[in-house]
Short mmCIF file of C-alpha atoms in Angstrom, two decimals:
data_model
loop_
_atom_site.label_atom_id
_atom_site.label_comp_id
_atom_site.label_asym_id
_atom_site.label_seq_id
_atom_site.Cartn_x
_atom_site.Cartn_y
_atom_site.Cartn_z
CA MET A 1 24.46 -11.36 -7.38
CA PRO A 2 21.80 -10.19 -5.13
CA ASN A 3 22.19 -6.78 -3.53
CA PHE A 4 20.21 -6.61 -0.31
CA SER A 5 21.37 -3.20 0.72
CA ILE A 6 18.26 -1.63 -0.67
CA PHE A 7 16.23 -2.99 2.13
CA LYS A 8 18.21 -1.12 4.64
CA GLU A 9 16.75 2.21 2.98
CA PRO A 10 13.46 3.24 3.84
CA ARG A 11 12.18 2.44 0.01
CA GLY A 12 12.95 -0.96 0.42
CA PHE A 13 11.91 -1.51 3.91
CA ILE A 14 8.61 0.12 3.49
CA ARG A 15 8.08 -2.11 0.47
CA ILE A 16 8.34 -5.24 2.79
CA ILE A 17 6.01 -3.71 5.27
CA GLN A 18 3.66 -3.13 2.42
CA LEU A 19 3.91 -6.78 1.34
CA ILE A 20 3.29 -7.99 5.05
CA PHE A 21 0.06 -5.60 5.64
CA ALA A 22 -1.33 -6.30 2.04
CA ILE A 23 -1.35 -10.11 2.88
CA ILE A 24 -3.16 -9.40 6.03
CA ALA A 25 -5.73 -6.86 4.60
CA PHE A 26 -6.95 -8.96 2.03
CA ALA A 27 -6.85 -12.37 4.05
CA ALA A 28 -9.14 -10.63 6.83
CA ALA A 29 -11.49 -9.19 4.12
CA ALA A 30 -11.64 -12.75 2.54
CA SER A 31 -12.50 -14.20 5.93
CA GLU A 32 -15.83 -15.55 7.00
CA GLU A 33 -17.77 -13.39 9.50
CA CYS A 34 -21.36 -13.53 10.85
CA GLY A 35 -22.10 -16.79 9.48
CA ALA A 36 -21.37 -15.52 5.90
CA LYS A 37 -18.64 -14.85 3.21
CA PHE A 38 -18.30 -11.72 1.29
CA SER A 39 -19.50 -13.93 -1.55
CA ASP A 40 -22.79 -14.72 0.13
CA PHE A 41 -23.88 -11.13 -0.43
CA GLY A 42 -25.22 -11.70 -3.75
CA SER A 43 -24.45 -9.18 -6.58
CA GLY A 44 -25.06 -6.00 -4.41
CA LYS A 45 -22.80 -3.29 -3.81
CA GLU A 46 -21.34 -5.30 -0.57
CA LYS A 47 -20.00 -7.88 -2.96
CA ASP A 48 -18.56 -5.60 -5.17
CA ARG A 49 -16.79 -3.61 -2.59
CA PHE A 50 -15.26 -6.65 -1.04
CA ALA A 51 -14.09 -7.88 -4.28
CA PHE A 52 -12.49 -4.49 -5.19
CA PHE A 53 -10.83 -4.49 -1.65
CA ILE A 54 -9.40 -7.86 -2.20
CA ALA A 55 -8.28 -7.26 -5.67
CA THR A 56 -6.53 -4.03 -4.39
CA GLY A 57 -4.71 -6.10 -1.93
CA VAL A 58 -3.85 -9.04 -4.16
CA ILE A 59 -2.47 -6.76 -6.89
CA ALA A 60 -0.57 -4.66 -4.34
CA PHE A 61 0.89 -7.93 -2.85
CA LEU A 62 1.94 -9.02 -6.41
CA PHE A 63 3.60 -5.70 -7.29
CA ASP A 64 5.43 -5.49 -4.13
CA LEU A 65 6.78 -9.02 -4.54
CA ALA A 66 7.72 -8.21 -8.14
CA ILE A 67 9.38 -4.96 -6.91
CA LEU A 68 11.33 -6.61 -4.20
CA VAL A 69 13.02 -9.16 -6.54
CA VAL A 70 13.79 -5.97 -8.86
CA TYR A 71 15.39 -4.23 -5.99
CA ALA A 72 17.36 -7.30 -5.11
CA PHE A 73 18.58 -8.44 -8.41
CA LEU A 74 18.15 -5.63 -11.12
CA LEU A 75 18.29 -2.45 -9.37
CA GLU A 76 21.60 -1.31 -10.66
CA SER A 77 20.88 -2.25 -14.26
CA LEU A 78 17.56 -0.24 -14.61
CA PRO A 79 17.36 3.10 -16.31
CA PRO A 80 16.43 6.25 -13.99
CA VAL A 81 12.94 6.23 -15.68
CA THR A 82 11.88 3.32 -13.99
CA VAL A 83 11.61 5.33 -10.72
CA MET A 84 9.33 7.59 -12.34
CA ALA A 85 6.94 4.63 -13.47
CA GLU A 86 7.30 3.12 -10.06
CA LEU A 87 6.38 6.32 -8.52
CA GLY A 88 3.20 6.54 -10.76
CA PHE A 89 2.02 3.07 -10.02
CA THR A 90 2.49 3.73 -6.10
CA ALA A 91 0.68 7.10 -6.43
CA LEU A 92 -2.28 5.34 -8.12
CA TRP A 93 -2.29 2.45 -5.87
CA SER A 94 -2.27 4.87 -2.84
CA PHE A 95 -5.54 6.16 -4.43
CA PHE A 96 -6.96 2.74 -4.79
CA TRP A 97 -6.12 1.80 -1.24
CA LEU A 98 -7.91 5.00 0.03
CA LEU A 99 -10.83 4.24 -2.10
CA ALA A 100 -11.07 0.42 -1.40
CA SER A 101 -10.74 0.94 2.46
CA SER A 102 -13.08 3.76 2.58
CA LEU A 103 -15.75 1.75 0.78
CA LEU A 104 -15.13 -1.30 2.70
CA ALA A 105 -15.45 0.83 6.05
CA ASP A 106 -18.71 1.89 4.85
CA THR A 107 -19.94 -1.59 3.89
CA VAL A 108 -18.69 -2.94 7.42
CA LYS A 109 -20.47 -0.34 9.25
CA ASP A 110 -23.62 -1.43 7.38
CA ILE A 111 -22.95 -4.97 7.97
CA SER A 112 -22.38 -4.22 11.87
CA ASP A 113 -25.84 -3.12 12.24
CA ILE A 114 -27.05 -6.43 11.75
CA PRO A 115 -28.08 -7.95 15.13
CA GLY A 116 -25.84 -10.50 16.57
CA CYS A 117 -23.19 -9.66 13.75
CA GLU A 118 -19.46 -8.62 14.97
CA PRO A 119 -17.37 -8.45 11.94
CA SER A 120 -14.00 -8.17 13.74
CA SER A 121 -12.00 -9.69 10.99
CA TRP A 122 -13.55 -7.29 8.47
CA GLN A 123 -12.86 -4.43 10.72
CA ALA A 124 -9.38 -5.54 10.94
CA ALA A 125 -9.24 -5.36 7.18
CA VAL A 126 -10.45 -1.86 7.03
CA VAL A 127 -7.65 -0.80 9.71
CA PHE A 128 -5.01 -2.77 7.60
CA GLY A 129 -6.27 -1.24 4.49
CA PHE A 130 -5.65 2.28 5.99
CA ILE A 131 -2.35 1.38 7.43
CA ASN A 132 -1.32 0.22 3.62
CA LEU A 133 -2.53 3.73 2.61
CA ILE A 134 -0.24 5.19 4.97
CA CYS A 135 2.78 2.97 3.97
CA TRP A 136 2.13 3.57 0.35
CA VAL A 137 1.99 7.47 0.80
CA ALA A 138 5.32 7.14 2.74
CA ASN A 139 6.81 5.45 -0.13
CA ILE A 140 5.66 8.14 -2.39
CA TYR A 141 7.91 10.57 -0.65
CA TYR A 142 10.88 8.30 -0.74
CA LEU A 143 10.37 7.33 -4.32
CA PHE A 144 9.87 11.24 -5.18
CA LYS A 145 13.44 11.84 -3.34
CA GLU A 146 14.93 9.28 -6.13
CA THR A 147 13.77 11.55 -8.81
CA LYS A 148 15.38 14.13 -10.82
CA ALA A 149 12.38 16.27 -10.04
CA ALA A 150 13.11 16.43 -6.35
CA PRO A 151 15.15 19.67 -5.28
CA PRO A 152 18.62 19.07 -4.20
CA VAL A 153 19.32 19.09 -0.49
CA THR A 154 21.41 21.79 0.42
CA ASN A 155 23.46 22.36 3.71
CA PRO A 156 22.79 25.66 5.11
CA ALA A 157 26.45 25.55 6.91
CA ASP A 158 27.77 25.50 3.44
CA SER A 159 26.36 28.65 2.23
CA GLY A 160 29.11 30.97 3.73
CA PRO A 161 29.23 33.23 6.49
CA ALA A 162 25.90 34.76 7.53
CA ALA A 163 25.65 38.34 7.43
CA VAL A 164 25.57 40.49 10.73
#
């Protein structure tokens, strides 16, 4: 029986947002701009940077899709160590989003110097790449709160009377 209550929590809701932004990011990066696709750049660094960005987006999409299925159907039956694995992958992929978005931003800057070329879709891909980075980093916080490494939250009102 699916349990969709996790999607009301930040951890599940952010995964849905990540899924949507990943689709937008890699679709915008794969689009045709300036009469050329990223595959027309030959074997230079531009092609590699576009391919890395698109691969980062596609793998993020697939991971988010898999995690959403796990959240809905298997969350209660998983051992607590899976949260640590998810936290580790999320931290790694946050770094990949930072790296891929930064490299693509540098490439788009170089391409936009070409006269008559206004790569707006590729610029949008860069923006959505950094938005993805923010979402993934935010999810690290909520995943960390789920681990046993996070300190317990205490209520200062429960600590007793304050000294006067």
